Amino acid sequence: MGSYHLGRHLKILEFALSSMLRRRTKNLGLVLVFAALVFLLSSIVFLTGALRTEALATLEASPQLLVQRAMAGRHALIPLGYGELIARLPGVGSVTPRYWGYYYDIYTGANYTLLGIGDQGLESPGSTPLRLVEGSFIMPGQRRVCLIGEGVAEVRGTRIGGMVSLRDARGWMQEYEVIGLFASPSRLLTNDLILLPEADLKAHFGMPDDRATDLMVEVYNPHEVDNISRKILERLPDARPISHAEIQRTYETLFNWRGGLLLAMFLGAMAAFMILAWDKATGLSADERREIGILKAIGWETSDILELKLWEGAALALVAFLAGVTAGYAHVQRFGAELLMPVLEGWSTLFPAIDLAPRIDPYALGVLFSLTVVPYIVATVVPSWKAAITDPDRVMRAS
Amino acid sequence: MILHPGILGLLITAVLVLGLVLYGAYLGAIVLVRWDLDSSSEEQLALERKTYLLSTLMGHAMALEILSALIFLYTLEDIHAIFVGAMCATGTLNANPVGWWVLGAKILGLLFCAVWIVLNRIDQRAEDYPLTRLKYGLLLLLAPLLALETWLLFRFFLGLDPSVITSCCGTLFSGSGAGVGAEIAGLPAFPLMIAFFGGTAVYLAAGTLNLRQARPRLRYLLAGLSLWMLGISLASIIAFISSYHYELPTHHCPFCILQADYHYIGYPMYLTLFAATFYGLMVGIAEPLRRVASVEGVIAAAQPRWTRLSMLLFGLFVVIAAWPMVFSDFTLEGYY
């Protein structure tokens, strides 16, 4: 009994496909519009997913707890004395000051991140897993050298052995020799980065000797981070402890929100498409009516015609969905999501070209399916049924 | 409200499903009032045609319910990262406790839809639409249930506030805490294991007996047992099965097994468990309908099939659940 039923369904599916192929032009328009819509929505979903993964990968390496100082509600340089106080709290490992800042380059119109590297080098706790593509690290005591990210190298047109000149706080041009180029698991991290010896960086920004940009605090037990933050706030009311988990939550919310907002905007287009699909499915041509009439006359039942119509709808939706998702995937993976990047990314003027690991997320596909195919199928139920109950007698007479 | 693609998809799907079911209930109400099989009026013909539409609407609603149940679970998992204190879906549900009601309503709605679809298929096999009134009466019950589910779903997602500090599964399902979750998590593992594996043996035996002897009482027994085993299984998942999967005696969360860290093993586990319960229940639910002459044959043919399916799915569930108990080095022996 089972194989008979299956065979019947397959035959109806076969008929549906062949009849769609016969009416190629009518369906092509609908498939194109649908695929374009799926392409748009899938680009948004894939891109936000990819950006989120990138940002979180960057964060993996960040320290458990960062302490900044806030003055008048703004970020201010933190006295090194704070670090000594924090280091005395039980449960705190090492406290490492970080020296960094932003630099606006008037020649290229880009913002660079300048990071100072002390004598402990990159092995200090919580340091980021930076990888050099080529060149060497800054040696202790070395001055007037720098390591740069790929983005900086590109806009400045320099490689190893070249020079990078930066205007310091006094307005003097300072030259630094490039001794290394960065690659990182996440290019968001190093793309706009220039790494300088700590002393050079402090001189460049004109930082006082007893101040740092912020403090990296190592906490032995990750569950204690919130407690340590509270203790720091009690002792140093103007400190601003930022925990790893907090940053992570902010990123999550940010990307969810950006993606969700864009999606919500395009859902209006989806609603318009539902109406189009409804209309298309309702307006049967005389030819189609006659075909249904003939099918019924040769013994097809209403349920068979209904199944035929549903198969047609499903096939169309599936083709459009697959085409749209494939195009969206290619858009994000191969072409760096050129159409959407400006809206979704954006915190630096120097955009990294993201190489996202190819990854197909069944959840994202499920969500996309429920945002596109489900409304389409729902919109075509009633028209399909209306077509299926066509009275053969009346149709044949009319033609 | 959190603008998340998954949440948008869920809300849209919920509204569409509700639309389908409300329209179905409206058609069903008309059919209920006007149905007269002996009449050959044009109206009766139109009603009979409408039944095709109704079946399709409900078929779609059912498929969408299954899809959205899976997306719902995964979304709960996915958004937990934005809540302070949350480590899995439990934290998300705790962030706005309406979520627990949504979960309950979803399970109930899914079961209800599935029963309806099966009744509908039985009805369509018969010449004289014998179950029409029952079907459409049930539809009038299903519509408010789904409306409630949709309302709860909206309240849940709209009420989610990322600044709420929620509690993770470690608090809710800890062996020593207070509350239902903790009570179950604290159940002594060894007696529950006996109940679980003993119950499995009884269930499979009852199924086999059902296949050998066609007695109504046995079928009701099977349906009752399937519900009983659902309860025992859920309690066992919390009390010891999950611990084996986590290889951690203090971790009892029934949601963390849905995470990638545990190879999403929770999805096949819950799917097989609920499907097994559903088929087991169907054997009993359909039994009283055998009094209707025109569907007697259809049901009589279907019951052994359901019984076999239920036994097979439940067996699968037990295999998945017990896998690490047999094949991993982890043991709970010290904690009996």
Short mmCIF file of C-alpha atoms in Angstrom, two decimals, chain B residues 121-254:
data_model
loop_
_atom_site.label_atom_id
_atom_site.label_comp_id
_atom_site.label_asym_id
_atom_site.label_seq_id
_atom_site.Cartn_x
_atom_site.Cartn_y
_atom_site.Cartn_z
CA ARG B 121 -6.85 11.10 7.53
CA ILE B 122 -8.96 8.36 9.03
CA ASP B 123 -12.07 10.34 8.18
CA GLN B 124 -11.01 10.83 4.58
CA ARG B 125 -10.56 7.11 4.09
CA ALA B 126 -14.23 6.54 4.82
CA GLU B 127 -17.01 7.07 2.31
CA ASP B 128 -19.42 8.96 4.53
CA TYR B 129 -17.22 11.43 6.48
CA PRO B 130 -18.20 9.86 9.81
CA LEU B 131 -15.88 11.93 12.00
CA THR B 132 -16.78 15.31 10.55
CA ARG B 133 -18.52 16.63 13.62
CA LEU B 134 -15.85 15.41 15.99
CA LYS B 135 -13.12 16.88 13.81
CA TYR B 136 -14.62 20.30 13.51
CA GLY B 137 -15.63 20.35 17.13
CA LEU B 138 -11.98 19.69 18.03
CA LEU B 139 -10.91 22.43 15.67
CA LEU B 140 -12.98 24.90 17.65
CA LEU B 141 -10.97 23.84 20.72
CA LEU B 142 -7.64 23.95 18.92
CA ALA B 143 -8.09 27.52 17.65
CA PRO B 144 -8.24 29.13 21.12
CA LEU B 145 -5.31 26.97 22.24
CA LEU B 146 -3.18 28.25 19.37
CA ALA B 147 -4.40 31.79 19.94
CA LEU B 148 -3.26 31.45 23.55
CA GLU B 149 0.07 30.06 22.41
CA THR B 150 0.60 32.97 20.00
CA TRP B 151 -0.35 35.49 22.66
CA LEU B 152 2.05 33.90 25.14
CA LEU B 153 4.78 33.81 22.52
CA PHE B 154 4.40 37.54 21.87
CA ARG B 155 4.33 38.29 25.58
CA PHE B 156 7.46 36.22 26.07
CA PHE B 157 9.55 37.78 23.31
CA LEU B 158 8.28 41.32 23.78
CA GLY B 159 8.92 41.05 27.51
CA LEU B 160 12.50 39.81 27.20
CA ASP B 161 14.76 42.43 28.69
CA PRO B 162 18.52 41.95 28.34
CA SER B 163 19.13 43.85 31.58
CA VAL B 164 17.27 41.26 33.66
CA ILE B 165 19.62 39.12 35.67
CA THR B 166 18.43 35.58 35.23
CA SER B 167 19.44 32.32 36.80
CA CYS B 168 21.08 29.46 34.97
CA CYS B 169 20.21 25.79 34.89
CA GLY B 170 22.66 25.17 37.72
CA THR B 171 20.29 26.96 40.09
CA LEU B 172 17.02 25.59 38.77
CA PHE B 173 18.03 21.98 38.34
CA SER B 174 20.42 21.60 41.23
CA GLY B 175 20.14 18.51 43.36
CA SER B 176 19.84 20.54 46.55
CA GLY B 177 17.76 23.59 45.58
CA ALA B 178 14.07 24.30 45.97
CA GLY B 179 11.31 24.11 43.36
CA VAL B 180 10.00 21.43 41.02
CA GLY B 181 13.12 21.34 38.83
CA ALA B 182 15.39 20.86 41.80
CA GLU B 183 13.06 18.28 43.35
CA ILE B 184 13.29 16.18 40.19
CA ALA B 185 17.02 16.72 39.83
CA GLY B 186 17.44 15.55 43.42
CA LEU B 187 15.49 12.32 42.94
CA PRO B 188 17.60 9.33 43.89
CA ALA B 189 19.12 8.11 40.65
CA PHE B 190 19.13 4.38 41.27
CA PRO B 191 15.41 3.83 41.99
CA LEU B 192 14.58 6.10 39.07
CA MET B 193 16.87 4.07 36.80
CA ILE B 194 14.96 0.97 37.81
CA ALA B 195 11.68 2.73 37.09
CA PHE B 196 12.99 3.94 33.73
CA PHE B 197 14.48 0.73 32.43
CA GLY B 198 11.80 -1.40 34.08
CA GLY B 199 9.15 0.86 32.59
CA THR B 200 10.77 0.52 29.18
CA ALA B 201 10.61 -3.26 29.45
CA VAL B 202 6.96 -3.12 30.55
CA TYR B 203 6.13 -0.73 27.71
CA LEU B 204 7.76 -2.89 25.07
CA ALA B 205 6.08 -5.96 26.55
CA ALA B 206 2.70 -4.22 26.50
CA GLY B 207 3.31 -3.28 22.86
CA THR B 208 4.19 -6.84 21.91
CA LEU B 209 1.14 -8.13 23.74
CA ASN B 210 -0.95 -5.62 21.81
CA LEU B 211 0.37 -6.93 18.53
CA ARG B 212 -0.46 -10.53 19.58
CA GLN B 213 -3.93 -10.01 21.04
CA ALA B 214 -6.47 -7.48 19.79
CA ARG B 215 -8.10 -6.48 23.06
CA PRO B 216 -9.44 -2.95 23.70
CA ARG B 217 -8.20 -2.96 27.28
CA LEU B 218 -4.64 -3.61 26.19
CA ARG B 219 -4.80 -0.64 23.84
CA TYR B 220 -5.97 1.70 26.57
CA LEU B 221 -3.23 0.28 28.74
CA LEU B 222 -0.64 1.09 26.08
CA ALA B 223 -1.90 4.66 25.72
CA GLY B 224 -1.83 5.15 29.49
CA LEU B 225 1.63 3.61 29.71
CA SER B 226 2.94 5.91 26.98
CA LEU B 227 1.88 8.97 28.99
CA TRP B 228 3.34 7.46 32.16
CA MET B 229 6.62 6.72 30.40
CA LEU B 230 6.73 10.28 29.06
CA GLY B 231 6.65 11.53 32.65
CA ILE B 232 9.21 8.99 33.85
CA SER B 233 11.48 9.73 30.89
CA LEU B 234 11.40 13.49 31.40
CA ALA B 235 12.14 13.03 35.10
CA SER B 236 14.94 10.60 34.23
CA ILE B 237 16.45 13.03 31.73
CA ILE B 238 16.68 15.61 34.49
CA ALA B 239 17.73 13.25 37.24
CA PHE B 240 20.37 11.07 35.60
CA ILE B 241 20.30 10.77 31.78
CA SER B 242 21.52 14.34 31.26
CA SER B 243 24.24 13.86 33.87
CA TYR B 244 25.59 10.92 31.89
CA HIS B 245 25.63 12.98 28.71
CA TYR B 246 27.46 15.81 30.45
CA GLU B 247 29.68 13.38 32.35
CA LEU B 248 29.13 15.60 35.37
CA PRO B 249 27.11 14.33 38.34
CA THR B 250 25.97 17.81 39.40
CA HIS B 251 24.71 18.95 36.00
CA HIS B 252 21.04 18.09 35.51
CA CYS B 253 19.86 20.54 32.86
CA PRO B 254 17.36 19.16 30.30
#
